[in-house]
Each structure stands twice: as structure tokens, then as C-alpha cells.
């Protein structure tokens, strides 16, 4: 047992116990010292003082109390009544985290005690861990309030025989064996019946092997099959299959109740029927109505029993099981008795047709009474009167009556006649091949005659669906895992032995029924030919009532067990929280009984009862059980193939091939039983799966599907890294560089919207952010930023990954992201970032320098670059842009990015109505007409629909405005380089430059004599457009020559900067003129200068290029072709 220590105050004068005197005895608590010598115990209780006060031991104080450790063997208690993923013995509880270690032996590890428990503590919790049975223990939350009064949980004591073998036996053997197996043997024949039995039993045996492997791979808490599947395949599959298993168990309750009522009304008290058919053709409908009424009453009664107390149901389980075993023993005893003395159950045959023996005593047309020939009751069924000359049915007139022994016995060699199948449509008469018959032409009146006929159409697949529920129930042992002394040992042995036992019983029963009972009696489903006796009862010894009473109580017990187990299964699913709308069913009575789940179960069970036909309900629950077994096999196969480190089952006799065979068999049986039911069951499971995937709670259970995903991802990443993707497979894998504010909130969430619209949910998306500092100090902020970014991604429906990096400076952080984000072949090829709109107002030039360095590094890494200007004005995912255009300005070839991006955007519903326009720039020596034709042909081959326009850019001389812009730019740049000015000084200097330039413009305008309105040369937006309009109207050569004469300082400007500014101004004029009303403008992004001294000028060039445009996406290709004309 683990050790728990309690600090006990001892007077200093007492001294410390001598070595060897320290014992496991409980040290009595002395009176608390008035000076505050009380102390807090490790468990959170306080010895000698009120809770909340701390004991302070000062070694310098002579009156201080010396704390010593009291050794306490009280076990740790655990349990909350709900299965949880947190290990009860690995994760510390709150009390454990409050413990302090005050020894010297382990002082080296004392700082880790809060997070890493001592081995003794871990083993203590492991030894005292118990997996509670759901609903059997009172709520632990209520018990927690009692503190010391809490009762210790009794350890489970059930072994293999009582805990697994007998419950499985009781659940497997049941209604189908007693009510339908003889009919299946007679209809399908012995050979096909053996095939059905072997097929179904093989399916359950293979499933049991897989289940045993899963059940022995660790502790299985209460919850059984649902727990195993959900923890092996994940919450989506677990929830879907768990609910299917719940529905199967619920419909099994319906089937057992219908079986109970069928036995009651057909074989025990037929006169209790409320609906009585006046005509023979109405008998089936009357029977169904009786089943509905009595079934509903029986369901209500059983629900009340379950609600009042489950303990009574569990106590009666052995009684019901005894009934089943006695009934089976009576069958074997009856078979043995037929060797010496077959029972007398004659069957009356008319010709070769079997007659219903309800309303007559003798199988004769006439009989002699007191030397008088009189007609019998049988005569009156076929004739219009009792007279000898009455008109009778033609077949009755032409054929003789014969008495055939219904159970000739083992020595009769009837087995050879029952080898082959006798399938037929609904209404087909049950006939014997041994007897002769004189057929008649008119058979229209046969439906009114007392013949034994098929009540449903029979075929092989139908019989499989009806029989399969008789082999279900193999999960009974795993469902009781919380009650077992050693579940990992008991579940495999008990389940496999139970399946082997029941398989032997079914196989021998098929052979013995075929060897002892006449074929026409076997095909008589309800025993009409033997005065309404249960067919299997006619074979039993000492009396048919043994089987009737035994099967009645067996069905009652199985129905109660289903109504007990199904609500608990639903409660387990609801308490896991994976299906939000089911959470209300996780609540129950004070003792944990699932009241609401029981009500829902009774409601669904009523649906099966309203169907009213045992043969129609059986295939429904077969589907749900088969789907559950399918996923048990899949779970075992996946875990075995993936070889996850935690897959270490104690049951060694399994193999992935057996699991796959079982899975294939389950899938085949689903479609063999009923293909449309199979499709419905799969659709239901798929809908539940998708619902849990999108709306359910996120759970991490270490399931096999996640392991499969990891293996598939690893394999795919290795394959992707072998060679770069072909142009046809290229798609933007985007790294989004996102900024956060001081509170770690996302600054530009529209970047994520743009990413979603660009990706349309496909490809890789990595959202990166850099925090400045060290990881040790910024750890909490990094986690908060990551959480905020993930929340923003969820809000913007951006599917991808978040990566927050803490670096000593932003420049290195962005560099690390660009270099290392992604894994293997799944690395980004495109970087998306926002334009630094406030770079001019920033006190720190590092903001725009980081931007330019990011552009350079993206180019060096051969990644494409997208820069969004005015990103906050971009549309959200909820917006729907109307008729408009996406304008592409194709200046230089960048591998086709400019062509591909509009196409990708238009796939999203935000941009779907927008049209694409492509503008290209022609120089003086270009043939613009031919360029347009070539571009249209190129777009045709690219399968892109777009309007094409070629814009001619004439070789105009450089305008005075351009020189002035360049002069202002260089002067500002020079001054900022030479002086470290404060913000106020910079603004004052900028104002001086502004005033001087204004005066210069005024002088130029006076000399040119062009009117007073042309004095407005100040660099503002309105004046900029005024100046551009003036430049279009003036003679450029004359104006520039005159201006050169007036401004000699322009000659000293860097001509490279002048040319670049000229390009920016001219391009801006054209773009604004053509695309100012476009929803989005895509433009080639010029590269940064190789000389870092001109970085600030580069930012000015881009500002001029983008001025006057609302939504702009600057695009810089990655140096490879991303679009192709080839298929």
C-alpha cells in the first residue's frame, strides 16, 4: 500500500524518536500549542487548527513545535461514477498537488513533486483503483461531500463462470432457438441451415477473438463494447457505433417482448386474444394487432420493473437462465426418448397438403356412429353443409385424408427428406413430397380452407437475417467488465467458451430437428397442425409445457436485460459528451439509474412492437449488431497493423487477418440479410459520424483512427519528399504571417478570410506569428496568442495549423518561420502577409525593414509572395460580392501566379459572381493587336475565361511631378539617415520640406505661365490627381525642358530612382484609370533593390504604385511555373 504522511506537532522537549522506535502505529495528536504549532496534513485536513492556517516552523524559536511525519495507511480513494480518460493513478488530484515533501532522502526531486508523484503514491492509487459499474454505485459527487463518511467501494468478486460465461449463455440462447429454429431447419433444409449457423457463429467467434484482444489491452471500465470501440476508433466511430449498438439492444428488447407475447397468445392462453379473426384471411392481421396491444402493455410493465429496481432484475437473471438450460436439456432428453418411444403428435394431411388441426378431432371425412355414417367437423370446413350430398371443395373430393406421425424419431431416417430446402412465396401451402396428390384447376378458394401456409415469402437471405439475433449477446461479458475480478482473464475465456457452447447447441439442434421431426411439421411455424403446440415443445420430454414455460420466462428475462442494458449504454454515451443533444440522457435518479435514457429506450422499443412481427424486427437488430461487430474487428485489425506502442493485449491468440476476415464476414452478412436495411443502417451511422465530427466535443482518446492518420500522413510525407510536385498538381500552400496586438489579439483577421477564400478548404495552411523575447519569459503569451489565433481561424473557417514562434527579434522569427514551417513534402510554397500601412508614421524604421527583409527571404527561398493592401477592407466569408471584376495587371511573367489566383478565388462563393479581366502593358515597339490575340489564345489553352485588354505605355518624358516626388523622397531619406530625430523633430523637418516644395511649385507655375490653378503641387491625394491630369494635357518635352532650366538641383538626383518613380507614377495612372472600380486588383510586385541603402525608397515606390486603389494584392512569383496548358 502507498504511504501517506501526516504532520503531527510534538513539543520540542519530547525530542525525536530514536531510530528503531518509529513504527506504523498511529501517533496520537497532542493538544495544539497556543503559539500556533498546529499543522496541515497531506490530505488537506488540519490537525489541531482550523483549515486554511499554515504551520510555520522556525528553528530559531526555542518554543517552536517540531513537526514529524505520521505514517498513515489509509488508501487513496478515487471515482466519480463516470468513465474518464484521465488516468486515476497517473494524474495527481488537487490534494496531491498541495502536498509538500519534507524529507531528505529525495530532496533532489522535491521541486518535481507537484507534477511527478512518488512511485509509492502511484502504486497506491493503482492498487486502490476500481472501475465502477455504471448505475450500480451512488453518485460519487454526493459521496465526495460526505468526506470521512464516504464508504469504501467493494471490490468486484465475479469470476469467469458467473460473470461472463453464464450471462453470455443467457443472452445468446433465447427466442429464436425456441420459436424459429425448427421452421428455419424445415424451410432451408439441414445443409443450408448448417451453413447459416456456421456463417453466423463464425462471425461471432471471429468478433469475440478481436474483442478479447481489445478487452485485454488495458483496464476496461464499465461501458463494455461502447468503451472498447470508442477508445479504439475514436469518438466519431465510437459514437456512431455506440448508438447503433444501443439501437440494436433496444430493438432486441422489442424482439424479446414480441416473442413473449407470441408464446403467451399462441401457446399458453390463446383465448386471451382481444382481436379475433372471423375469416381465415384476417388471422394474420388480428394476430399483429394483438401483439401490438399486449406488447405495449408488457413493455410498460417491464419498464416499471426496471425503473423500480435493477437489483431485482439481476437477482432473477439466474432464474431465467435456469429456465433456458432446463428447456435445452428437455430437448435433448426428448430426442433420446424418440429412439425408444416417439411421442404421438399426428399430422392430418389432405392429399399432400397439411391441415390446421384446431377445429376438428378426427382426421376423417365421415365416421360411423351407431351404424350411421355421419360427417365430421373436418367435412364442414370444406363443404357447404353437414349433409353427405353437400357441395364440397374439389380438392377435398379428389384426395384422401392421411394421418402422418409428426415426430417419427431418430430411427425413422426422416433426415434424408429434410436435407434440402423448401422455399416459397407467401401463401404457399406446406406440402409433403411423400404423399400423392390429385391437383385441381381452380385454387381460388384455397385461401379460405384450413391449410397450413407460409405467412411470409421465404428465401435464404431472409432466414440469415432472422437467425442472426440468436448468436448475438457475445458482449454480455464485456458489458459487465466493472463487476469482474479479473476482466482481462475472464472476458476472453468466458466469451469464447460461451460461443463454442452455443454453437455446439445450435449445430446439434439443427441436425437433431432434421433427424427427428417430419418436414411438414418443421415448416409449420406456429404448430397449427399439432393443435397449436409449440413445434419444439412436441419434441421435449417430459412435457411440451417445459419448453413453453421455459421459453416464456427466457424471453421475459432477455427483454428485461435489454431494457436494463440499453439505457446504461445510452447514459455512457451521453456522459462522454461526444453527442451534444444526448447530454440530457446522462442524468438519472440519485443512485445513478438512467431515468431519461429509460424513457427514450421504451419509446424506441415501442416502434419495434408496433411493427409487431418477430420476423420483421429480427433483421433490423441484425443490422445494428453486425455493424457493431464489424467495427470491433476493424478496431483490432487497425491496432494490430499499426503496432502502436500501447497495443499489448494479454490475449495472444489473435491476428489481423482473422479480424479482417471477421469484418468482411460482418459486411457480407449485412447485405445478405437485407441490402436495404444495411444501407439504412450505414446511412444512420454515417450521419451520426458526421454530426459528431462537426458538432461533437473534441476528445483525444489515443484511438486507432488517429494512429492510422499519423501513419498515412508519415507515408504520404515521405512520398511527397521524393520529388517536387508537378505543375499540374501545384496549388498554393500558404504560410500566413499574422501580427497580434499587445493583448495577443489578431490584428488582421481578414487575412484569414482571404486565405479561406483562396484555398477553398484545400491544400496546406500554416498561420505563423512571431513574438519578440525569450521563450522562457514569453511562454504564457505564446500559448495565449496561439489560442487566440486558433479561435480566429475557427471563426473565419480557416482549416490549417497555427505556429507561434518566440524569437529575440521579429526579423529572425519571420526568417525561421519561412525556413522551417511545414514538414517534409508538406511545406509552404506561398507567403501571405499584410502591407505595413503605417510604416511612415512608425517611430521605428525596423517595421518596414522587416517587411523588406521578408520579401528578400521569400524570394531567396523560391516562394511566392502575396501582399494584401488595405486587407481590413477585404470581404468576409459571409459577404457575397455582386457583379464586378477581378483585374489582373500582368506586367512581367511570374510563372502564372497572376492567372491562377483569380481562378482560385472565383471557386469561393464570395467571389463567384466576379469576372476576370487581364491587362497587359505594351511598349512602343510592341504590336498591341497581335499581343491581344496571343494572350486570348493563351487563356483559351489555359481554360480560363477572362476579358483581355492591352494597355499601351508610351515613352513620355519624365514629368516635373515625378522629379519632385523623387526629390522629396531622397531628401527625406537622407535626413533620416543623418539625424536621429525625435518624432516631433521629424514632423517639423518634414513640414519645412513640404513648405519649401510648395514654394518651388509656385515658382515653376509662374514661369510656365499656365494659370494660377497649377500652383497646387503639394503632395496630397487630390493635388496628385490634379497634377496627373495637367501632365496629360501639357506638352511633356517643352515642360520638362523649361523645368530643367528652372530647377538645376534636379540634375543631381539619382537617375535610377527617377526612372523607378516614373514607372510607379505611370503604372499607377493606368491602373487607377482602368481598375479603380474593381473589386480586387492583382499586380506584379517589383523586387526590392539589391543595395539595402535604397530600402526606404523601395517602400516609397510601392506607395506611389498602389495609391488611389482600395483592395490590392501584390503578387511575386516563386520562380517556377504554376499553371500549364497541358492536360
XYZ file of N, CA, C and O in Angstrom, residues 908-988:
324
model
N -14.648 30.237 -54.701
C -15.344 30.520 -53.451
C -16.582 31.358 -53.723
O -16.587 32.211 -54.615
N -17.623 31.148 -52.917
C -18.895 31.815 -53.181
C -18.826 33.327 -52.984
O -19.674 34.054 -53.501
N -17.815 33.825 -52.255
C -17.679 35.273 -52.090
C -17.390 35.942 -53.425
O -17.933 37.002 -53.752
N -16.533 35.331 -54.237
C -16.063 35.944 -55.495
C -16.699 35.309 -56.724
O -16.297 35.619 -57.843
N -17.670 34.421 -56.534
C -18.159 33.610 -57.653
C -18.768 34.445 -58.780
O -18.662 34.079 -59.954
N -19.390 35.558 -58.455
C -20.052 36.362 -59.488
C -19.109 37.344 -60.178
O -19.535 38.053 -61.101
N -17.886 37.415 -59.717
C -16.941 38.372 -60.299
C -16.377 37.838 -61.607
O -16.138 36.633 -61.754
N -16.123 38.733 -62.533
C -15.498 38.381 -63.802
C -14.021 38.745 -63.740
O -13.604 39.610 -62.995
N -13.273 38.059 -64.560
C -11.821 38.239 -64.558
C -11.417 39.073 -65.782
O -11.830 38.801 -66.905
N -10.623 40.106 -65.524
C -10.072 40.921 -66.613
C -8.549 40.914 -66.503
O -8.006 41.046 -65.405
N -7.899 40.775 -67.635
C -6.439 40.752 -67.658
C -5.948 41.924 -68.505
O -6.341 42.088 -69.675
N -5.105 42.744 -67.891
C -4.468 43.873 -68.575
C -2.988 43.564 -68.699
O -2.347 43.127 -67.732
N -2.461 43.790 -69.865
C -1.022 43.676 -70.044
C -0.517 44.955 -70.679
O -1.263 45.676 -71.362
N 0.729 45.272 -70.468
C 1.311 46.550 -70.884
C 2.153 46.330 -72.132
O 3.007 45.438 -72.166
N 1.885 47.156 -73.160
C 2.657 47.089 -74.410
C 3.551 48.319 -74.513
O 3.128 49.441 -74.226
N 4.791 48.103 -74.920
C 5.724 49.214 -75.155
C 5.530 49.728 -76.582
O 4.726 49.208 -77.365
N 6.301 50.776 -76.907
C 6.144 51.414 -78.228
C 6.454 50.453 -79.365
O 5.825 50.489 -80.426
N 7.443 49.575 -79.156
C 7.846 48.685 -80.244
C 7.068 47.377 -80.250
O 7.403 46.455 -80.992
N 6.040 47.233 -79.385
C 5.208 46.017 -79.364
C 4.008 46.185 -80.279
O 3.474 47.285 -80.440
N 3.602 45.059 -80.868
C 2.389 45.029 -81.691
C 1.229 44.697 -80.764
O 0.995 43.543 -80.423
N 0.500 45.719 -80.316
C -0.541 45.520 -79.303
C -1.673 44.645 -79.817
O -2.270 43.881 -79.051
N -1.985 44.737 -81.117
C -3.075 43.914 -81.663
C -2.698 42.441 -81.616
O -3.486 41.577 -81.202
N -1.464 42.140 -82.033
C -1.013 40.749 -82.011
C -0.875 40.233 -80.580
O -1.183 39.073 -80.290
N -0.425 41.127 -79.678
C -0.324 40.734 -78.268
C -1.673 40.312 -77.720
O -1.788 39.324 -76.985
N -2.716 41.040 -78.060
C -4.050 40.719 -77.563
C -4.515 39.361 -78.088
O -5.067 38.545 -77.344
N -4.262 39.102 -79.372
C -4.656 37.812 -79.945
C -3.891 36.672 -79.288
O -4.471 35.620 -78.960
N -2.591 36.878 -79.091
C -1.790 35.820 -78.463
C -2.236 35.553 -77.031
O -2.292 34.401 -76.581
N -2.544 36.637 -76.307
C -2.979 36.466 -74.925
C -4.324 35.751 -74.856
O -4.545 34.891 -73.995
N -5.233 36.085 -75.783
C -6.524 35.399 -75.807
C -6.361 33.920 -76.107
O -7.025 33.065 -75.504
N -5.457 33.586 -77.021
C -5.205 32.174 -77.334
C -4.578 31.461 -76.130
O -4.916 30.321 -75.816
N -3.664 32.149 -75.451
C -3.021 31.575 -74.273
C -4.059 31.273 -73.187
O -4.059 30.192 -72.587
N -4.969 32.199 -72.948
C -6.017 31.979 -71.954
C -6.967 30.866 -72.376
O -7.477 30.110 -71.547
N -7.202 30.750 -73.669
C -8.071 29.682 -74.172
C -7.460 28.322 -73.865
O -8.153 27.392 -73.411
N -6.145 28.218 -74.105
C -5.477 26.949 -73.812
C -5.395 26.685 -72.312
O -5.349 25.524 -71.888
N -5.359 27.749 -71.547
C -5.354 27.581 -70.084
C -6.741 27.280 -69.518
O -6.877 27.045 -68.326
N -7.760 27.290 -70.345
C -9.153 27.058 -69.939
C -9.617 28.096 -68.934
O -10.325 27.800 -67.975
N -9.205 29.359 -69.130
C -9.613 30.452 -68.260
C -10.476 31.425 -69.036
O -10.146 31.781 -70.178
N -11.586 31.825 -68.435
C -12.479 32.802 -69.056
C -12.143 34.180 -68.505
O -12.307 34.443 -67.316
N -11.683 35.059 -69.395
C -11.297 36.401 -68.950
C -11.338 37.363 -70.135
O -11.118 36.972 -71.283
N -11.653 38.613 -69.819
C -11.540 39.672 -70.810
C -10.086 40.123 -70.888
O -9.393 40.207 -69.877
N -9.659 40.438 -72.106
C -8.253 40.798 -72.328
C -8.188 42.230 -72.844
O -8.974 42.623 -73.716
N -7.261 42.982 -72.309
C -7.039 44.344 -72.782
C -5.547 44.653 -72.727
O -4.893 44.397 -71.704
N -5.020 45.181 -73.828
C -3.615 45.579 -73.912
C -3.547 47.091 -73.760
O -4.164 47.838 -74.526
N -2.812 47.541 -72.749
C -2.669 48.969 -72.468
C -1.309 49.426 -72.984
O -0.271 48.839 -72.627
N -1.328 50.436 -73.853
C -0.079 50.926 -74.427
C 0.524 51.969 -73.499
O -0.126 52.922 -73.085
N 1.805 51.782 -73.209
C 2.535 52.692 -72.329
C 3.563 53.432 -73.188
O 4.587 52.873 -73.575
N 3.257 54.705 -73.504
C 4.133 55.478 -74.391
C 5.368 55.940 -73.641
O 5.357 56.129 -72.418
N 6.420 56.182 -74.401
C 7.680 56.643 -73.816
C 7.618 58.141 -73.590
O 8.305 58.940 -74.245
N 6.776 58.578 -72.677
C 6.705 60.002 -72.340
C 7.944 60.411 -71.565
O 8.549 59.608 -70.850
N 8.262 61.693 -71.705
C 9.356 62.196 -70.887
C 8.904 62.267 -69.440
O 7.716 62.370 -69.132
N 9.857 62.262 -68.569
C 9.568 62.248 -67.144
C 9.016 63.591 -66.721
O 9.579 64.651 -67.029
N 7.906 63.550 -65.985
C 7.201 64.781 -65.624
C 7.867 65.473 -64.443
O 8.647 64.864 -63.691
N 7.535 66.754 -64.295
C 8.056 67.516 -63.159
C 7.558 66.909 -61.846
O 8.271 66.900 -60.834
N 6.351 66.409 -61.862
C 5.799 65.782 -60.661
C 6.668 64.619 -60.210
O 6.927 64.422 -59.020
N 7.139 63.837 -61.190
C 7.992 62.702 -60.863
C 9.287 63.166 -60.225
O 9.755 62.596 -59.230
N 9.883 64.249 -60.811
C 11.126 64.748 -60.221
C 10.894 65.257 -58.807
O 11.701 65.048 -57.908
N 9.795 65.948 -58.637
C 9.512 66.480 -57.313
C 9.308 65.345 -56.305
O 9.795 65.405 -55.174
N 8.593 64.331 -56.713
C 8.377 63.178 -55.824
C 9.714 62.535 -55.468
O 9.948 62.173 -54.310
N 10.568 62.388 -56.470
C 11.864 61.774 -56.216
C 12.709 62.649 -55.302
O 13.395 62.157 -54.395
N 12.662 63.969 -55.538
C 13.445 64.881 -54.707
C 12.984 64.825 -53.252
O 13.811 64.742 -52.333
N 11.686 64.864 -53.027
C 11.157 64.780 -51.666
C 11.578 63.474 -51.009
O 11.982 63.430 -49.843
N 11.483 62.392 -51.769
C 11.830 61.077 -51.244
C 13.295 61.014 -50.831
O 13.631 60.576 -49.725
N 14.190 61.528 -51.710
C 15.609 61.443 -51.387
C 15.997 62.364 -50.249
O 16.815 62.011 -49.393
N 15.408 63.560 -50.239
C 15.739 64.480 -49.148
C 15.284 63.923 -47.807
O 16.009 63.976 -46.811
N 14.088 63.367 -47.777
C 13.590 62.799 -46.527
C 14.444 61.624 -46.102
O 14.797 61.470 -44.924
N 14.781 60.764 -47.039
C 15.601 59.607 -46.738
C 16.967 60.022 -46.212
O 17.479 59.450 -45.242
N 17.567 61.044 -46.866
C 18.900 61.498 -46.450
C 18.879 62.068 -45.044
O 19.740 61.788 -44.224
N 17.867 62.870 -44.765
C 17.809 63.495 -43.451
C 17.587 62.463 -42.351
O 18.166 62.547 -41.273
N 16.757 61.469 -42.624
C 16.510 60.454 -41.610
C 17.729 59.578 -41.378
O 17.891 59.016 -40.303
N 18.561 59.457 -42.391
C 19.782 58.697 -42.213
C 20.814 59.461 -41.399
O 21.597 58.875 -40.659
N 20.879 60.776 -41.603
C 21.926 61.575 -40.962
C 21.582 61.945 -39.535
O 22.461 62.115 -38.699
N 20.357 62.099 -39.213
C 19.984 62.598 -37.885
C 19.070 61.610 -37.185
O 18.186 61.017 -37.803
N 19.302 61.438 -35.914
C 18.405 60.645 -35.077
C 17.446 61.609 -34.411
O 17.718 62.178 -33.353
N 16.361 61.899 -35.100
C 15.414 62.904 -34.634
C 14.317 62.260 -33.808
O 13.949 61.109 -34.014
N 13.805 63.076 -32.900
C 12.613 62.630 -32.192
C 11.418 62.733 -33.135
O 11.519 63.322 -34.211
N 10.298 62.199 -32.708
C 9.121 62.227 -33.575
C 8.705 63.656 -33.865
O 8.354 63.991 -34.998
N 8.768 64.547 -32.861
C 8.368 65.938 -33.066
C 9.313 66.638 -34.038
O 8.882 67.369 -34.935
N 10.609 66.346 -33.887
C 11.594 66.979 -34.774
C 11.432 66.481 -36.211
O 11.571 67.242 -37.159
N 11.116 65.237 -36.356
C 10.914 64.717 -37.715
C 9.717 65.379 -38.378
O 9.739 65.717 -39.562
N 8.644 65.525 -37.613
C 7.463 66.158 -38.191
C 7.759 67.613 -38.570
O 7.323 68.100 -39.626
N 8.546 68.316 -37.730
C 8.890 69.710 -38.034
C 9.748 69.778 -39.287
O 9.550 70.618 -40.165
